[in-house]
Backbone as a chain_set.jsonl record, in Angstrom:
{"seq": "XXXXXXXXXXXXXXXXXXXXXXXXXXXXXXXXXXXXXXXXXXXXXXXXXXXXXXXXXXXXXXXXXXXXXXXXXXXX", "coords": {"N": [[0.809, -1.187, 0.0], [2.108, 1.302, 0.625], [3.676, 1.267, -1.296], [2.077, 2.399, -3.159], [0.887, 4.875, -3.094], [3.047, 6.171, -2.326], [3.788, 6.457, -5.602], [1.647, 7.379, -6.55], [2.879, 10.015, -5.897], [4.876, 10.245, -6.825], [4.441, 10.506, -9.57], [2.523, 12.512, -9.378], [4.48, 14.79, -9.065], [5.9, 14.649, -11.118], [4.524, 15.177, -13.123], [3.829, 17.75, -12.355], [6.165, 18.935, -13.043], [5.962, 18.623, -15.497], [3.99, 20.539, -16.217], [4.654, 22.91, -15.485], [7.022, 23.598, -16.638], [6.136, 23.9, -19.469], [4.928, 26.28, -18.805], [6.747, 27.657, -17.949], [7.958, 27.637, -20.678], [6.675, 29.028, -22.604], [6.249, 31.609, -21.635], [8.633, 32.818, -21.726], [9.186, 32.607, -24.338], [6.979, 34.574, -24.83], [8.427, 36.436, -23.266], [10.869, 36.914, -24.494], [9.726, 37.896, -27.252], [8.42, 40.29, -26.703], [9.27, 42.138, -25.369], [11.546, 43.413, -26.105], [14.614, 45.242, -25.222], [13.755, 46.537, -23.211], [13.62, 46.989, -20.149], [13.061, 44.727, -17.35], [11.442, 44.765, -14.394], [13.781, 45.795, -12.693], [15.148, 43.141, -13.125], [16.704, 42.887, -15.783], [17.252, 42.856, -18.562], [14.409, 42.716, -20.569], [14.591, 40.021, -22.501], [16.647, 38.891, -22.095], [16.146, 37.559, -19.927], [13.921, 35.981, -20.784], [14.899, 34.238, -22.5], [16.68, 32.561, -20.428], [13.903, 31.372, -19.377], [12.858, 29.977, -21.259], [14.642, 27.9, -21.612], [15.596, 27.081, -19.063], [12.364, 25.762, -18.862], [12.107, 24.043, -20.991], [13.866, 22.313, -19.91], [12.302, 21.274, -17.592], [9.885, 20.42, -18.639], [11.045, 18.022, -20.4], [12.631, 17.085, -18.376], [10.187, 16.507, -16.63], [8.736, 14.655, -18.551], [10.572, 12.478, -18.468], [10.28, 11.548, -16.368], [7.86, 10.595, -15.924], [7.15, 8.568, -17.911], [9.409, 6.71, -16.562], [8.525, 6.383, -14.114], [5.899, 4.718, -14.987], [7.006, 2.519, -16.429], [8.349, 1.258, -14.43], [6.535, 0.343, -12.436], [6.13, 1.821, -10.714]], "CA": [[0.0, 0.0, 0.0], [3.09, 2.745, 0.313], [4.343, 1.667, -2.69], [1.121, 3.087, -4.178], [0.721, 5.974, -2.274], [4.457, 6.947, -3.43], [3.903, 6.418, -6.703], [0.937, 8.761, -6.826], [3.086, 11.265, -5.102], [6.168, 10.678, -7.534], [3.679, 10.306, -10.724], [2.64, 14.344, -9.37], [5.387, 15.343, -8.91], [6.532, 14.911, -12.904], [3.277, 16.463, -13.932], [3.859, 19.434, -12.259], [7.497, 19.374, -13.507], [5.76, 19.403, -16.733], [2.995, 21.642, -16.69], [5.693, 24.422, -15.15], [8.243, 23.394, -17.715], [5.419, 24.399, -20.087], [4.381, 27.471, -18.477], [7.802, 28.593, -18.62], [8.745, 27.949, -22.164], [5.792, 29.833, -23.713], [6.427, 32.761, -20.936], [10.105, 32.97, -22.088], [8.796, 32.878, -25.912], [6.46, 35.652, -24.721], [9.426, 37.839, -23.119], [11.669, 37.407, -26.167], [9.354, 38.496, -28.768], [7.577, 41.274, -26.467], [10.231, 42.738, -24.336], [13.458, 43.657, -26.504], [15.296, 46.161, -24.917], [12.984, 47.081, -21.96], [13.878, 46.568, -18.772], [11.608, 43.388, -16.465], [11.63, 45.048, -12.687], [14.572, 45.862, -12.578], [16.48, 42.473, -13.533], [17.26, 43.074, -16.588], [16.623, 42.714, -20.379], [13.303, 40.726, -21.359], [14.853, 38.996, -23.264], [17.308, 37.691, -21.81], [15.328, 36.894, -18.919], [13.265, 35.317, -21.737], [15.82, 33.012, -23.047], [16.699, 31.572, -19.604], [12.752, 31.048, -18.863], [12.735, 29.617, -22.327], [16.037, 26.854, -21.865], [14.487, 26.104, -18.028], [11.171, 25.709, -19.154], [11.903, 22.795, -21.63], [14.673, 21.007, -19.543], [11.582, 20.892, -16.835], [9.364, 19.748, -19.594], [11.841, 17.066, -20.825], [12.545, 16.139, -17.094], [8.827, 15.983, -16.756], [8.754, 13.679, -19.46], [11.361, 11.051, -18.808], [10.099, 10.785, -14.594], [6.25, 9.687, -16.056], [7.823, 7.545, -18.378], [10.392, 6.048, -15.801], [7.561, 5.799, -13.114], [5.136, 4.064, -15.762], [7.405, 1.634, -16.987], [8.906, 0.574, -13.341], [5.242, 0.079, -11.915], [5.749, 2.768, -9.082]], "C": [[0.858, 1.26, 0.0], [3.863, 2.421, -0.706], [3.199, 2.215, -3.761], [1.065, 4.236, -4.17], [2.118, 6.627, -2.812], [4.357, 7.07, -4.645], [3.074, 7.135, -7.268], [1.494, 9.874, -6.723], [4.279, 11.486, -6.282], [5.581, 11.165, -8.842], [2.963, 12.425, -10.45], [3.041, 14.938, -9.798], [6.094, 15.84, -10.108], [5.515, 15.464, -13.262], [3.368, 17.182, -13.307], [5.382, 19.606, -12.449], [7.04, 19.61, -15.02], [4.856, 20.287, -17.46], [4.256, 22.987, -16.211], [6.43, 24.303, -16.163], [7.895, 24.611, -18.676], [5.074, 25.886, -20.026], [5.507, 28.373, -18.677], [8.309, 29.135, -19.875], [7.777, 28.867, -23.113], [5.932, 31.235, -22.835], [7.696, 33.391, -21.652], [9.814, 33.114, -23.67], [8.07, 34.485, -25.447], [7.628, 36.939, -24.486], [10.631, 37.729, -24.136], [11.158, 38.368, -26.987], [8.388, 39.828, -28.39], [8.389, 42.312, -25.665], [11.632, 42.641, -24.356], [13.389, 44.985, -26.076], [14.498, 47.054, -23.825], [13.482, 46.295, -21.188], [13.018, 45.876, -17.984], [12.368, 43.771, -15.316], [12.844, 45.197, -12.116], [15.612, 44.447, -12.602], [17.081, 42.418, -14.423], [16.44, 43.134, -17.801], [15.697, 42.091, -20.077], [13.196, 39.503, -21.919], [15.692, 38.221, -23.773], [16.794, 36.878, -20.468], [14.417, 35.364, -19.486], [13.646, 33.757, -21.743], [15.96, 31.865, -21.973], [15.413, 30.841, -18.656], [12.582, 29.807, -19.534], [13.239, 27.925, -22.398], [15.887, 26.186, -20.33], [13.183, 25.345, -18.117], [11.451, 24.137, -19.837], [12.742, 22.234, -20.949], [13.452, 20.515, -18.474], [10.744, 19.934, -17.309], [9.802, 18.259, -20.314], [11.723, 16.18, -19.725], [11.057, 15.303, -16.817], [8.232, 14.215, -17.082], [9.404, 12.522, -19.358], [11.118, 10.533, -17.442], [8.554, 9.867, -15.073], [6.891, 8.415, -16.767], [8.434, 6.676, -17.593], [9.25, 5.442, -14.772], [6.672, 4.735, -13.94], [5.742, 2.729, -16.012], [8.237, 0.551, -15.463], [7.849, 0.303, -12.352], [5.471, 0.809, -10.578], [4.281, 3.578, -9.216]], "O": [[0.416, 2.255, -0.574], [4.736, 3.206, -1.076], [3.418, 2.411, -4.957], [1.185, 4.83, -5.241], [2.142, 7.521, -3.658], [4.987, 8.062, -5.011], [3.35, 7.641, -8.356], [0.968, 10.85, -7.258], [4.61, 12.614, -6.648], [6.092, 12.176, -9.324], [3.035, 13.314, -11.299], [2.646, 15.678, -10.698], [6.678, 16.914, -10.256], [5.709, 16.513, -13.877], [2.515, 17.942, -13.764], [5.832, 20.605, -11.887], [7.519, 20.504, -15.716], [4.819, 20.672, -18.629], [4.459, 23.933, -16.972], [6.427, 25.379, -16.761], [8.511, 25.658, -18.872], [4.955, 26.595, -21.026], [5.489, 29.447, -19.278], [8.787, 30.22, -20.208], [8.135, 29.326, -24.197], [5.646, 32.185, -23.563], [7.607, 34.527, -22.117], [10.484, 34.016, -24.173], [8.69, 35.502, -25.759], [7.758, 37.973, -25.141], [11.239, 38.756, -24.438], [11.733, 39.374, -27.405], [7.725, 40.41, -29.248], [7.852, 43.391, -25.416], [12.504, 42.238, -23.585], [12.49, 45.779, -26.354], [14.734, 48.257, -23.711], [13.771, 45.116, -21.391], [11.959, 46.49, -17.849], [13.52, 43.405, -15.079], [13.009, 44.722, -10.992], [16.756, 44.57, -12.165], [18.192, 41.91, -14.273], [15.247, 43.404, -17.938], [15.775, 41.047, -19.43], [12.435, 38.536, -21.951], [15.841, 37.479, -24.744], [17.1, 35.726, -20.163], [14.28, 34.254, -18.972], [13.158, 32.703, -21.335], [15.632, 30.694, -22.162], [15.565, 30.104, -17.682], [12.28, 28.761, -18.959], [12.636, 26.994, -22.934], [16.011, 24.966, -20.218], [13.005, 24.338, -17.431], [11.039, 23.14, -19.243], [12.597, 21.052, -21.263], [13.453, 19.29, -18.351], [10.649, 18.825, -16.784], [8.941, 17.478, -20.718], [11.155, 15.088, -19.693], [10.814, 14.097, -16.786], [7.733, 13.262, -16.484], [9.02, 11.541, -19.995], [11.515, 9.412, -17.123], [8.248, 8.753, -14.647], [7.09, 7.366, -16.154], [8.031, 5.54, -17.844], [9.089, 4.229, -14.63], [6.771, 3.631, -13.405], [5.012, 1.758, -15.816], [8.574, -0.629, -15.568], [8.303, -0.019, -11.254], [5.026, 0.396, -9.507], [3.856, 4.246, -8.273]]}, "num_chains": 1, "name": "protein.A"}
């Protein structure tokens, strides 16, 4: 019974690594192509903020991707 109960919790855990992934990489598309050469709250460019939303976003997405997979295929 706690190997089920974990495996719901790990099987989460990658879907919300890949809905954020997601959320990032289209945010980071957004501050590229909307926010050249303006300043985001004082950290900097848009769009370089962008880029590294952009290049987090899909390694989360990827990660995401290879923990459902990994959990799925190892019956956790």
């Amino acid at each position: 019974m706690a190997y089920k109960k974990q495996g719901i919790a790990l099987a989460i855990v990658a879907f919300t690594a890949y809905i954020i992934g997601g959320i990032g990489s289209f945010g980071g598309l957004a501050l590229i192509f909307m926010m050249k050469n303006r300043d985001l709250w004082g950290w900097g460019e848009g769009r370089a903020i962008g880029y590294l939303l952009l290049c987090v976003g899909l390694c989360l997405s990827i990660m995401g991707v290879l923990m459902m997979r990994l959990f799925r295929n190892r019956g956790l």
